[in-house]
Structures are given as structure tokens and as C-alpha cells.
Amino acid sequence: MPLVSTAPHSRRTLLGQQARDGLIANGVVASDGRRFTKAAPKLYPHQWSWDSAFIAMGLSRVDLNLAMAEMRSLFAGQWGDGRLPHIVLNPDVAPGQYAPGAEFWQARRFSPLAPRQVETSGIVQPPVHAMALETIVRKGLSRKDTAAQARAYAREMYPKALAWHRYVATARDPEGSGLATIVHSWESGLDNSPRWDGPLSRVKVDGRRLVRYERPDLKHADASHRPSQLDYDRYYWKAQAYRDGGYSDAALARGALPFAVKDVLFSALFVRANESLLRLAKIARAPAAELAQIQRWIANGRRGLARAWDAEASGALDVDVLTGEPLRVKTIALFAPLIAGRLPPDKLKAQLALLQSRDFLGHPDLAQKVVPSTSPEQPGFDPTRYWRGPSWPILNHVITDALRQAGAAPLARQIERASLEQISRHGFFEYSNPLTGEPLGSRVQAWTQAATLMWLGQGKR
Ligand code: 9WN
């Protein structure tokens, strides 16, 4: 039942309406007055950092004020050093509904830099927020009645975004390599991707010192689709080490953390976000020195990604900071150069060939032409386990966006059509089995609703 290409206009409209209504329904006004969108109503009841940015991009097509509030609420959790935490906790969630929560992070107890008004985690997620801010501001500027509000919003949010980017470019890249270091696989957003298997295998957990913890996620999702218990022990151990060091990145420079990886996907998104920040800076009439700084971050990021390029892989490889070794794994992160954009023709050709090869979209066993998180050709590929094979609509959106920027619109349209068809059949699932199309994880994932709105390019009420 092909939906998108042949469907009557009304079916696209219906899907858009469902995405819009669902996204609004996932929103809450918390008892601390913040208005934000839960990443998923049951499985992820807090405000997640990169989810929220994508959600705001979707919301900007629905209601500009809601989109503005979404990002304000997230930035209310910004730390004194500029870091934007991976979760701003929802004060109205009962203890134990999601873990780790405030009882684990204890941000204020461990760091004087943590915000006073809201509870947050202490790690970060991919820095896609300036893209959301730019989207919101552009939408506002495109209409006479919201232009002044949009300009004021740009002036309000730009300095916060700049501080966030300065944190990433300095604290997370003390070497100035152009590639950001993550200290936890949760920071990548692709939590248990096989990219992290090597570095994770070197994390030695001391069971006697490990905090005791519960797995509420298993109440809402099938255990065989979620990270394993061993993975969870390592997640907690890494987070505990960072926390106990006062969430200080000085430990990075000393090589004193159990996990430290140069993440090419995170770094590529940072390049794209810096391009948005630069445009935002101009709208906010920022000083010339800041514009020059942002331009240097962009150039340095592209240089870092060029160094991470591996000819055999036809893509970029992460690097384990602790061993200096590149992480040779076939995942969606290989497309970091495509995502960062402005590739020289030979590399663009190689990335497009890889995307259409048997390693990804050309694999004969795929149920539909959507990009899996891990190549079916990668040993250990698992079509149902978190980030080890399933396809995520939001990452497919990142890819289609990059393809359009690279001038490969027909391929973008193919992926978009297949994604929308799957969503219209199964709802706004978190991820799906790429070999069967079966929806998995949360069934009401807010960033899937946002991706749908962005793909449909509609949203007015
Ligand atoms: C841990 C909210 C988040 C996403 C991540 C995804 C998952 C959390 C978890 O859900 O991570 O941060 O409990 O598994 O991996 O990308 O931001 O949707």
C-alpha cells in the first residue's frame, strides 16, 4: 500500500495532523513552569537534549511559541561552563520511573557549575541545537507579525548557544583536533552502537564500588531490544567515574577517564550546527571576533573529519583516545563527512556509493530503503537490538537532509518516501527492524513525530 508518492493529498495531510497532534500531546508544563516535550511519554519522560532540538524543529512548523519555549526550557539546564546536559529532568516524574535520575546525577552536589533551578544530568549529547534555533528564527523572520519576536529571540538565545559551542570546541577538544571527545557512549546518542564495543570492552567495572541501580526501561520495552545488563553496568560505571571527578573535563586531558572517544558523527553535527550558529550570529549582530571564531570551528571540524577519513571504509572512523586506534566498524557514523557537508567530489562520490552499496541501502535483505544504524554486513549486526542494527527515522532525517544539501535530492526522496510509508503504517515508533519493518522501542517517540513534520514540510494548524 504505497503511501507517499501515489497517495492522495489528504493522506499526507492526515499523517501531518497525527504528527502535530501527537507532538503537542507529548508536551507538558512542569511544576517548575517549564514547557517542554517528553522524548517519549513512558520510556523517556524527561527532556532530552538532542531530541528536544529536533522536536523544536518540528514544532516550529506547528506553533512558533511552543518551539521557542522548548529550547528555552532546555537551555534553563545549561551549566556555568556552557555545557548543555543530555537530560533536563522533569520534576514531576516519580523516582524510579526512569533511571538514572536526579538520585544518581546529583549535579549540584558534585559540581558548582550545575544550574540551581533545575535538576540535570552532567554528560552531553550531540550539539544540534543551533540548527533548531536557526530554524525557529528563520520561520519567525519569514512573517511580518513574528519578525520582531524572532529577532529578539535570536539575540536572547545566540549567546547561550555560543557558550555551548565554546564548551564543545574547548573542553571536549583540548587538542584542537576538530573532533569532539565523548566521555560516555550515552553522549553519542547511539548508546550501544558496535562502534563502542572495543572501548567498552576495556572498561573494567569494580562491582563492589558500582552504584546499585534499577532498569525501569525494561518495563516499557522488550529486554532483547534494549542494551544488555553488562552494557548497563559499564554505562553506570563510566557515568559514576565522571560524576565522582566533579564532572570535570580536566580528567580528559590527563587520560584519567575509563572511556574517551573522538566521535565523528557528533563532530559532523557540530560542523553543521556551527554553520547555523554563524547565520544566527549575523542575525543577532554579534561582534566580528565571534563570527571569526565560529568560522575557525567550522574549518577545524572539516579538517578533523578529513583526517578521520578512511579510504577503505569510504567514510570517517571514530578514534579511541585512550589507545589512539581508529574504530573500524560499519555503522551510520561512516556518513559523518556527508553530514558535515561541502565534500570534495571524489569523497562525495565514495559516500554516495557506500550508502547505496550492499553495506547499507543496497542490501538485498532490507524490508525497505531506509538506512539501518549498523550495516547488515557488520559482524554482530542485530536487527532488533538497540543501535546495533535497527533503523531510526530521526537519523534517516539527518541523512536525507545531508543528501539534499549535497545535491542528491532524488536519493533523499527515496529514503523519505520509504520512511513516511513505514510511519503511516506503524505510527511514530522509535526504531524498527530493517529486515522486517517491524516497529520497536517506544511507540510514541516525539522526534519521529518531528521528523515526519519536517519530511512532510507542512504543519500549519
Ligand atoms: C539514554 C531519548 C534518548 C535518545 C538517545 C537514545 C536513548 C537513553 C536511554 O533515548 O537514550 O540517554 O535510556 O536509552 O539512545 O539517542 O536521546 O530518546
mmCIF file of C-alpha atoms in Angstrom, residues 70-418:
data_model
loop_
_atom_site.group_PDB
_atom_site.id
_atom_site.type_symbol
_atom_site.label_atom_id
_atom_site.label_comp_id
_atom_site.label_asym_id
_atom_site.label_seq_id
_atom_site.Cartn_x
_atom_site.Cartn_y
_atom_site.Cartn_z
ATOM 1 C CA GLU A 70 11.082 24.083 24.015
ATOM 2 C CA MET A 71 14.577 25.466 23.549
ATOM 3 C CA ARG A 72 14.266 27.958 26.414
ATOM 4 C CA SER A 73 13.346 25.103 28.695
ATOM 5 C CA LEU A 74 16.357 23.062 27.605
ATOM 6 C CA PHE A 75 18.772 25.966 27.975
ATOM 7 C CA ALA A 76 17.416 26.516 31.512
ATOM 8 C CA GLY A 77 19.567 23.467 32.279
ATOM 9 C CA GLN A 78 22.768 24.959 30.856
ATOM 10 C CA TRP A 79 25.799 24.753 33.158
ATOM 11 C CA GLY A 80 28.171 27.555 34.141
ATOM 12 C CA ASP A 81 30.816 26.214 31.744
ATOM 13 C CA GLY A 82 28.389 26.306 28.823
ATOM 14 C CA ARG A 83 27.626 22.590 28.692
ATOM 15 C CA LEU A 84 24.104 21.617 27.761
ATOM 16 C CA PRO A 85 23.247 18.464 29.706
ATOM 17 C CA HIS A 86 21.887 15.390 27.982
ATOM 18 C CA ILE A 87 18.790 15.415 30.210
ATOM 19 C CA VAL A 88 16.978 18.265 31.923
ATOM 20 C CA LEU A 89 14.951 16.312 34.430
ATOM 21 C CA ASN A 90 11.213 16.548 34.682
ATOM 22 C CA PRO A 91 10.472 17.407 38.351
ATOM 23 C CA ASP A 92 7.112 15.637 38.140
ATOM 24 C CA VAL A 93 8.432 12.192 37.323
ATOM 25 C CA ALA A 94 8.214 9.769 40.218
ATOM 26 C CA PRO A 95 11.572 8.405 41.410
ATOM 27 C CA GLY A 96 12.248 5.113 39.662
ATOM 28 C CA GLN A 97 10.171 5.862 36.571
ATOM 29 C CA TYR A 98 13.363 6.441 34.578
ATOM 30 C CA ALA A 99 16.926 5.756 35.659
ATOM 31 C CA PRO A 100 19.415 7.225 36.108
ATOM 32 C CA GLY A 101 17.549 10.223 37.527
ATOM 33 C CA ALA A 102 18.418 13.017 39.955
ATOM 34 C CA GLU A 103 19.365 10.488 42.661
ATOM 35 C CA PHE A 104 22.273 9.357 40.511
ATOM 36 C CA TRP A 105 23.430 12.542 38.774
ATOM 37 C CA GLN A 106 23.332 14.819 41.869
ATOM 38 C CA ALA A 107 24.694 17.538 39.651
ATOM 39 C CA ARG A 108 24.715 20.349 42.235
ATOM 40 C CA ARG A 109 26.381 18.176 44.849
ATOM 41 C CA PHE A 110 29.201 17.191 42.503
ATOM 42 C CA SER A 111 29.717 20.444 40.602
ATOM 43 C CA PRO A 112 29.407 24.132 41.464
ATOM 44 C CA LEU A 113 28.766 24.726 37.750
ATOM 45 C CA ALA A 114 25.426 22.891 37.692
ATOM 46 C CA PRO A 115 22.307 25.083 37.404
ATOM 47 C CA ARG A 116 20.469 25.998 40.616
ATOM 48 C CA GLN A 117 16.863 25.993 39.404
ATOM 49 C CA VAL A 118 16.575 22.649 37.637
ATOM 50 C CA GLU A 119 17.993 19.149 38.017
ATOM 51 C CA THR A 120 20.084 17.836 35.151
ATOM 52 C CA SER A 121 22.474 15.083 34.167
ATOM 53 C CA GLY A 122 26.153 16.008 33.783
ATOM 54 C CA ILE A 123 27.005 14.493 30.401
ATOM 55 C CA VAL A 124 26.033 15.884 26.992
ATOM 56 C CA GLN A 125 24.564 14.803 23.646
ATOM 57 C CA PRO A 126 25.218 15.782 20.004
ATOM 58 C CA PRO A 127 25.194 19.592 19.660
ATOM 59 C CA VAL A 128 22.391 20.045 17.113
ATOM 60 C CA HIS A 129 20.691 22.904 18.961
ATOM 61 C CA ALA A 130 21.887 25.853 16.883
ATOM 62 C CA MET A 131 20.175 24.214 13.900
ATOM 63 C CA ALA A 132 16.912 24.301 15.821
ATOM 64 C CA LEU A 133 17.438 27.912 16.877
ATOM 65 C CA GLU A 134 18.176 28.925 13.304
ATOM 66 C CA THR A 135 15.065 27.095 12.049
ATOM 67 C CA ILE A 136 12.889 28.867 14.622
ATOM 68 C CA VAL A 137 14.351 32.283 13.944
ATOM 69 C CA ARG A 138 14.055 31.917 10.164
ATOM 70 C CA LYS A 139 10.437 30.836 10.487
ATOM 71 C CA GLY A 140 9.739 33.861 12.672
ATOM 72 C CA LEU A 141 11.546 36.240 10.318
ATOM 73 C CA SER A 142 9.560 34.974 7.339
ATOM 74 C CA ARG A 143 6.368 36.577 8.675
ATOM 75 C CA LYS A 144 5.762 40.231 9.346
ATOM 76 C CA ASP A 145 3.839 39.637 12.565
ATOM 77 C CA THR A 146 6.596 37.490 14.137
ATOM 78 C CA ALA A 147 9.761 39.081 12.708
ATOM 79 C CA ALA A 148 10.493 41.338 15.683
ATOM 80 C CA GLN A 149 9.885 38.491 18.122
ATOM 81 C CA ALA A 150 12.250 36.269 16.099
ATOM 82 C CA ARG A 151 14.994 38.874 16.114
ATOM 83 C CA ALA A 152 14.653 39.291 19.887
ATOM 84 C CA TYR A 153 14.745 35.514 20.275
ATOM 85 C CA ALA A 154 17.954 35.338 18.209
ATOM 86 C CA ARG A 155 19.560 37.939 20.481
ATOM 87 C CA GLU A 156 18.378 36.058 23.585
ATOM 88 C CA MET A 157 19.487 32.562 22.534
ATOM 89 C CA TYR A 158 22.610 33.198 20.459
ATOM 90 C CA PRO A 159 24.948 33.890 23.436
ATOM 91 C CA LYS A 160 23.755 30.691 25.145
ATOM 92 C CA ALA A 161 24.367 28.651 22.004
ATOM 93 C CA LEU A 162 27.771 30.279 21.590
ATOM 94 C CA ALA A 163 28.738 29.308 25.153
ATOM 95 C CA TRP A 164 27.617 25.740 24.456
ATOM 96 C CA HIS A 165 29.719 25.593 21.279
ATOM 97 C CA ARG A 166 32.719 27.060 23.085
ATOM 98 C CA TYR A 167 32.419 24.281 25.669
ATOM 99 C CA VAL A 168 32.371 21.607 22.924
ATOM 100 C CA ALA A 169 35.258 23.165 20.992
ATOM 101 C CA THR A 170 37.498 23.584 24.042
ATOM 102 C CA ALA A 171 36.639 21.284 26.985
ATOM 103 C CA ARG A 172 35.792 18.424 24.593
ATOM 104 C CA ASP A 173 38.640 19.021 22.205
ATOM 105 C CA PRO A 174 41.609 20.107 24.296
ATOM 106 C CA GLU A 175 43.924 19.077 21.417
ATOM 107 C CA GLY A 176 42.121 21.373 18.955
ATOM 108 C CA SER A 177 41.801 18.408 16.591
ATOM 109 C CA GLY A 178 38.419 19.462 15.220
ATOM 110 C CA LEU A 179 36.921 16.231 16.606
ATOM 111 C CA ALA A 180 34.977 16.244 19.871
ATOM 112 C CA THR A 181 35.690 13.713 22.594
ATOM 113 C CA ILE A 182 32.800 11.959 24.271
ATOM 114 C CA VAL A 183 33.294 10.547 27.768
ATOM 115 C CA HIS A 184 30.278 8.261 27.701
ATOM 116 C CA SER A 185 28.525 6.326 24.944
ATOM 117 C CA TRP A 186 25.234 7.974 26.031
ATOM 118 C CA GLU A 187 26.845 11.202 24.804
ATOM 119 C CA SER A 188 26.951 9.873 21.248
ATOM 120 C CA GLY A 189 23.169 9.386 21.272
ATOM 121 C CA LEU A 190 23.871 5.982 19.647
ATOM 122 C CA ASP A 191 24.341 4.387 23.029
ATOM 123 C CA ASN A 192 25.289 0.792 22.403
ATOM 124 C CA SER A 193 26.398 1.012 18.795
ATOM 125 C CA PRO A 194 29.071 -1.585 17.970
ATOM 126 C CA ARG A 195 31.304 1.472 17.425
ATOM 127 C CA TRP A 196 31.790 1.439 21.184
ATOM 128 C CA ASP A 197 32.373 -2.294 21.680
ATOM 129 C CA GLY A 198 36.193 -2.003 21.599
ATOM 130 C CA PRO A 199 36.493 0.937 24.025
ATOM 131 C CA LEU A 200 33.709 -0.510 26.216
ATOM 132 C CA SER A 201 35.431 -3.873 26.481
ATOM 133 C CA ARG A 202 38.338 -2.062 28.141
ATOM 134 C CA VAL A 203 36.069 -0.533 30.803
ATOM 135 C CA LYS A 204 36.660 -2.651 33.894
ATOM 136 C CA VAL A 205 33.768 -2.368 36.292
ATOM 137 C CA ASP A 206 34.510 -2.765 40.000
ATOM 138 C CA GLY A 207 31.269 -4.457 41.092
ATOM 139 C CA ARG A 208 31.856 -3.556 44.772
ATOM 140 C CA ARG A 209 32.064 0.154 44.035
ATOM 141 C CA LEU A 210 29.381 0.297 41.353
ATOM 142 C CA VAL A 211 26.220 2.149 42.454
ATOM 143 C CA ARG A 212 23.118 -0.007 42.821
ATOM 144 C CA TYR A 213 20.585 0.713 40.129
ATOM 145 C CA GLU A 214 17.296 -0.442 38.596
ATOM 146 C CA ARG A 215 16.233 -0.865 34.942
ATOM 147 C CA PRO A 216 12.800 0.810 34.591
ATOM 148 C CA ASP A 217 13.381 0.846 30.795
ATOM 149 C CA LEU A 218 12.634 -2.887 30.774
ATOM 150 C CA LYS A 219 9.092 -2.192 31.987
ATOM 151 C CA HIS A 220 8.408 -0.269 28.766
ATOM 152 C CA ALA A 221 10.473 -2.080 26.131
ATOM 153 C CA ASP A 222 11.420 -5.670 25.368
ATOM 154 C CA ALA A 223 14.697 -6.609 27.116
ATOM 155 C CA SER A 224 16.020 -8.210 23.918
ATOM 156 C CA HIS A 225 15.642 -4.860 22.118
ATOM 157 C CA ARG A 226 17.397 -2.782 24.785
ATOM 158 C CA PRO A 227 21.081 -2.667 25.848
ATOM 159 C CA SER A 228 22.259 -5.699 27.825
ATOM 160 C CA GLN A 229 22.902 -5.814 31.575
ATOM 161 C CA LEU A 230 26.676 -5.858 31.029
ATOM 162 C CA ASP A 231 26.347 -2.734 28.875
ATOM 163 C CA TYR A 232 24.309 -1.077 31.623
ATOM 164 C CA ASP A 233 26.922 -1.888 34.272
ATOM 165 C CA ARG A 234 29.512 -0.218 32.077
ATOM 166 C CA TYR A 235 27.266 2.777 31.408
ATOM 167 C CA TYR A 236 26.800 3.342 35.117
ATOM 168 C CA TRP A 237 30.476 2.814 35.845
ATOM 169 C CA LYS A 238 31.578 5.392 33.247
ATOM 170 C CA ALA A 239 28.986 7.905 34.428
ATOM 171 C CA GLN A 240 29.976 7.309 38.037
ATOM 172 C CA ALA A 241 33.671 7.908 37.256
ATOM 173 C CA TYR A 242 32.893 11.212 35.519
ATOM 174 C CA ARG A 243 30.491 12.294 38.252
ATOM 175 C CA ASP A 244 32.877 11.444 41.075
ATOM 176 C CA GLY A 245 35.512 13.565 39.346
ATOM 177 C CA GLY A 246 33.118 16.532 39.690
ATOM 178 C CA TYR A 247 32.041 16.256 36.024
ATOM 179 C CA SER A 248 35.370 17.883 35.273
ATOM 180 C CA ASP A 249 36.849 17.602 31.799
ATOM 181 C CA ALA A 250 40.332 18.161 33.186
ATOM 182 C CA ALA A 251 40.357 14.396 33.739
ATOM 183 C CA LEU A 252 40.110 14.035 29.952
ATOM 184 C CA ALA A 253 43.374 15.811 29.383
ATOM 185 C CA ARG A 254 45.020 13.535 31.980
ATOM 186 C CA GLY A 255 43.635 10.394 30.288
ATOM 187 C CA ALA A 256 42.018 9.569 33.622
ATOM 188 C CA LEU A 257 38.568 8.506 32.386
ATOM 189 C CA PRO A 258 37.632 4.905 31.556
ATOM 190 C CA PHE A 259 36.144 5.918 28.188
ATOM 191 C CA ALA A 260 37.209 8.711 25.838
ATOM 192 C CA VAL A 261 36.470 8.581 22.120
ATOM 193 C CA LYS A 262 36.663 11.055 19.239
ATOM 194 C CA ASP A 263 33.121 10.768 17.850
ATOM 195 C CA VAL A 264 32.909 11.633 14.139
ATOM 196 C CA LEU A 265 29.113 11.814 13.983
ATOM 197 C CA PHE A 266 28.941 14.187 16.969
ATOM 198 C CA SER A 267 31.706 16.254 15.348
ATOM 199 C CA ALA A 268 29.975 16.355 11.954
ATOM 200 C CA LEU A 269 26.746 17.573 13.527
ATOM 201 C CA PHE A 270 28.832 20.194 15.321
ATOM 202 C CA VAL A 271 30.110 21.474 11.966
ATOM 203 C CA ARG A 272 26.548 21.760 10.679
ATOM 204 C CA ALA A 273 25.412 23.411 13.889
ATOM 205 C CA ASN A 274 28.287 25.885 13.676
ATOM 206 C CA GLU A 275 27.091 26.889 10.229
ATOM 207 C CA SER A 276 23.674 27.581 11.742
ATOM 208 C CA LEU A 277 25.293 29.438 14.640
ATOM 209 C CA LEU A 278 27.185 31.633 12.202
ATOM 210 C CA ARG A 279 23.957 32.654 10.458
ATOM 211 C CA LEU A 280 22.312 33.191 13.835
ATOM 212 C CA ALA A 281 25.261 35.346 14.929
ATOM 213 C CA LYS A 282 24.726 37.595 11.921
ATOM 214 C CA ILE A 283 21.018 37.967 12.678
ATOM 215 C CA ALA A 284 21.870 38.733 16.321
ATOM 216 C CA ARG A 285 24.502 41.260 15.133
ATOM 217 C CA ALA A 286 27.286 39.543 17.058
ATOM 218 C CA PRO A 287 30.780 41.066 17.123
ATOM 219 C CA ALA A 288 33.121 40.258 14.223
ATOM 220 C CA ALA A 289 35.524 38.391 16.522
ATOM 221 C CA GLU A 290 32.792 35.884 17.380
ATOM 222 C CA LEU A 291 31.931 35.335 13.724
ATOM 223 C CA ALA A 292 35.613 34.666 13.031
ATOM 224 C CA GLN A 293 35.758 32.214 15.941
ATOM 225 C CA ILE A 294 32.776 30.263 14.640
ATOM 226 C CA GLN A 295 34.326 30.174 11.175
ATOM 227 C CA ARG A 296 37.502 28.698 12.685
ATOM 228 C CA TRP A 297 35.458 25.993 14.427
ATOM 229 C CA ILE A 298 33.829 25.103 11.111
ATOM 230 C CA ALA A 299 37.133 24.905 9.243
ATOM 231 C CA ASN A 300 38.804 22.960 12.032
ATOM 232 C CA GLY A 301 35.900 20.499 12.216
ATOM 233 C CA ARG A 302 36.143 19.805 8.474
ATOM 234 C CA ARG A 303 39.905 19.319 8.794
ATOM 235 C CA GLY A 304 39.385 16.863 11.675
ATOM 236 C CA LEU A 305 36.854 14.877 9.673
ATOM 237 C CA ALA A 306 39.178 14.848 6.650
ATOM 238 C CA ARG A 307 41.874 13.295 8.862
ATOM 239 C CA ALA A 308 39.371 10.705 10.137
ATOM 240 C CA TRP A 309 38.585 9.681 6.537
ATOM 241 C CA ASP A 310 39.433 6.064 5.796
ATOM 242 C CA ALA A 311 39.713 5.228 2.098
ATOM 243 C CA GLU A 312 38.970 1.551 2.594
ATOM 244 C CA ALA A 313 35.825 2.324 4.615
ATOM 245 C CA SER A 314 34.782 5.162 2.240
ATOM 246 C CA GLY A 315 33.869 7.113 5.338
ATOM 247 C CA ALA A 316 35.067 8.560 8.643
ATOM 248 C CA LEU A 317 36.143 6.440 11.615
ATOM 249 C CA ASP A 318 35.937 7.296 15.314
ATOM 250 C CA VAL A 319 39.184 7.145 17.269
ATOM 251 C CA ASP A 320 39.710 5.669 20.731
ATOM 252 C CA VAL A 321 41.583 8.439 22.539
ATOM 253 C CA LEU A 322 42.993 6.024 25.102
ATOM 254 C CA THR A 323 44.683 3.751 22.524
ATOM 255 C CA GLY A 324 44.920 6.079 19.527
ATOM 256 C CA GLU A 325 43.252 3.352 17.417
ATOM 257 C CA PRO A 326 40.588 4.072 14.771
ATOM 258 C CA LEU A 327 37.360 2.136 15.360
ATOM 259 C CA ARG A 328 36.780 0.160 12.203
ATOM 260 C CA VAL A 329 33.043 -0.563 12.355
ATOM 261 C CA LYS A 330 30.387 -0.267 9.642
ATOM 262 C CA THR A 331 27.697 1.982 11.047
ATOM 263 C CA ILE A 332 25.739 5.039 10.022
ATOM 264 C CA ALA A 333 28.522 7.172 11.572
ATOM 265 C CA LEU A 334 30.643 6.424 8.478
ATOM 266 C CA PHE A 335 28.493 9.114 6.830
ATOM 267 C CA ALA A 336 29.790 11.861 9.120
ATOM 268 C CA PRO A 337 31.596 13.608 6.207
ATOM 269 C CA LEU A 338 28.379 13.681 4.155
ATOM 270 C CA ILE A 339 26.552 15.105 7.171
ATOM 271 C CA ALA A 340 29.196 17.792 7.761
ATOM 272 C CA GLY A 341 28.788 18.770 4.095
ATOM 273 C CA ARG A 342 30.877 20.511 1.422
ATOM 274 C CA LEU A 343 32.767 17.377 0.461
ATOM 275 C CA PRO A 344 35.204 17.326 -2.415
ATOM 276 C CA PRO A 345 33.631 15.475 -5.404
ATOM 277 C CA ASP A 346 35.663 12.254 -5.022
ATOM 278 C CA LYS A 347 34.676 11.814 -1.379
ATOM 279 C CA LEU A 348 31.045 12.683 -2.039
ATOM 280 C CA LYS A 349 31.004 10.062 -4.773
ATOM 281 C CA ALA A 350 32.517 7.488 -2.403
ATOM 282 C CA GLN A 351 29.959 8.281 0.331
ATOM 283 C CA LEU A 352 27.017 8.042 -2.068
ATOM 284 C CA ALA A 353 28.338 4.744 -3.432
ATOM 285 C CA LEU A 354 28.703 3.407 0.123
ATOM 286 C CA LEU A 355 25.166 4.478 1.005
ATOM 287 C CA GLN A 356 23.748 2.609 -1.983
ATOM 288 C CA SER A 357 26.007 -0.415 -1.631
ATOM 289 C CA ARG A 358 25.208 -3.754 -0.095
ATOM 290 C CA ASP A 359 26.554 -2.380 3.195
ATOM 291 C CA PHE A 360 23.534 -0.086 3.530
ATOM 292 C CA LEU A 361 20.590 0.671 1.211
ATOM 293 C CA GLY A 362 21.597 -1.910 -1.392
ATOM 294 C CA HIS A 363 21.448 -4.838 0.996
ATOM 295 C CA PRO A 364 19.112 -7.450 -0.515
ATOM 296 C CA ASP A 365 17.512 -8.353 2.829
ATOM 297 C CA LEU A 366 16.285 -4.854 3.720
ATOM 298 C CA ALA A 367 12.494 -4.626 4.028
ATOM 299 C CA GLN A 368 12.532 -1.019 2.795
ATOM 300 C CA LYS A 369 15.031 1.568 1.639
ATOM 301 C CA VAL A 370 15.740 3.180 4.987
ATOM 302 C CA VAL A 371 19.248 3.424 6.416
ATOM 303 C CA PRO A 372 19.982 0.986 9.257
ATOM 304 C CA SER A 373 22.005 2.212 12.256
ATOM 305 C CA THR A 374 24.526 -0.595 11.683
ATOM 306 C CA SER A 375 25.335 -2.267 8.376
ATOM 307 C CA PRO A 376 23.812 -5.744 7.962
ATOM 308 C CA GLU A 377 27.301 -6.698 6.754
ATOM 309 C CA GLN A 378 28.897 -5.781 10.090
ATOM 310 C CA PRO A 379 29.708 -8.875 12.181
ATOM 311 C CA GLY A 380 27.418 -8.847 15.218
ATOM 312 C CA PHE A 381 24.682 -6.927 13.342
ATOM 313 C CA ASP A 382 21.465 -7.437 15.299
ATOM 314 C CA PRO A 383 18.265 -6.192 13.601
ATOM 315 C CA THR A 384 16.324 -5.718 16.837
ATOM 316 C CA ARG A 385 18.874 -4.691 19.484
ATOM 317 C CA TYR A 386 19.247 -1.001 20.302
ATOM 318 C CA TRP A 387 21.606 0.789 17.858
ATOM 319 C CA ARG A 388 23.105 -2.497 16.697
ATOM 320 C CA GLY A 389 21.038 -2.745 13.521
ATOM 321 C CA PRO A 390 17.578 -1.116 13.742
ATOM 322 C CA SER A 391 16.683 1.962 11.689
ATOM 323 C CA TRP A 392 15.854 5.254 13.375
ATOM 324 C CA PRO A 393 13.584 7.679 11.472
ATOM 325 C CA ILE A 394 15.327 10.678 13.016
ATOM 326 C CA LEU A 395 18.744 9.573 11.759
ATOM 327 C CA ASN A 396 17.217 8.933 8.375
ATOM 328 C CA HIS A 397 16.066 12.509 8.517
ATOM 329 C CA VAL A 398 19.625 13.643 9.249
ATOM 330 C CA ILE A 399 20.768 11.662 6.195
ATOM 331 C CA THR A 400 18.054 12.959 3.844
ATOM 332 C CA ASP A 401 18.818 16.494 4.965
ATOM 333 C CA ALA A 402 22.519 15.957 4.228
ATOM 334 C CA LEU A 403 21.725 14.391 0.847
ATOM 335 C CA ARG A 404 19.627 17.393 -0.153
ATOM 336 C CA GLN A 405 22.439 19.758 0.857
ATOM 337 C CA ALA A 406 24.828 17.662 -1.214
ATOM 338 C CA GLY A 407 22.601 17.907 -4.299
ATOM 339 C CA ALA A 408 21.392 14.291 -4.112
ATOM 340 C CA ALA A 409 17.681 15.081 -3.800
ATOM 341 C CA PRO A 410 16.359 12.010 -5.696
ATOM 342 C CA LEU A 411 18.053 9.633 -3.250
ATOM 343 C CA ALA A 412 16.797 11.756 -0.335
ATOM 344 C CA ARG A 413 13.273 11.490 -1.718
ATOM 345 C CA GLN A 414 13.518 7.689 -1.942
ATOM 346 C CA ILE A 415 14.506 7.375 1.720
ATOM 347 C CA GLU A 416 11.900 9.920 2.755
ATOM 348 C CA ARG A 417 9.146 8.104 0.855
ATOM 349 C CA ALA A 418 10.054 4.737 2.380
#
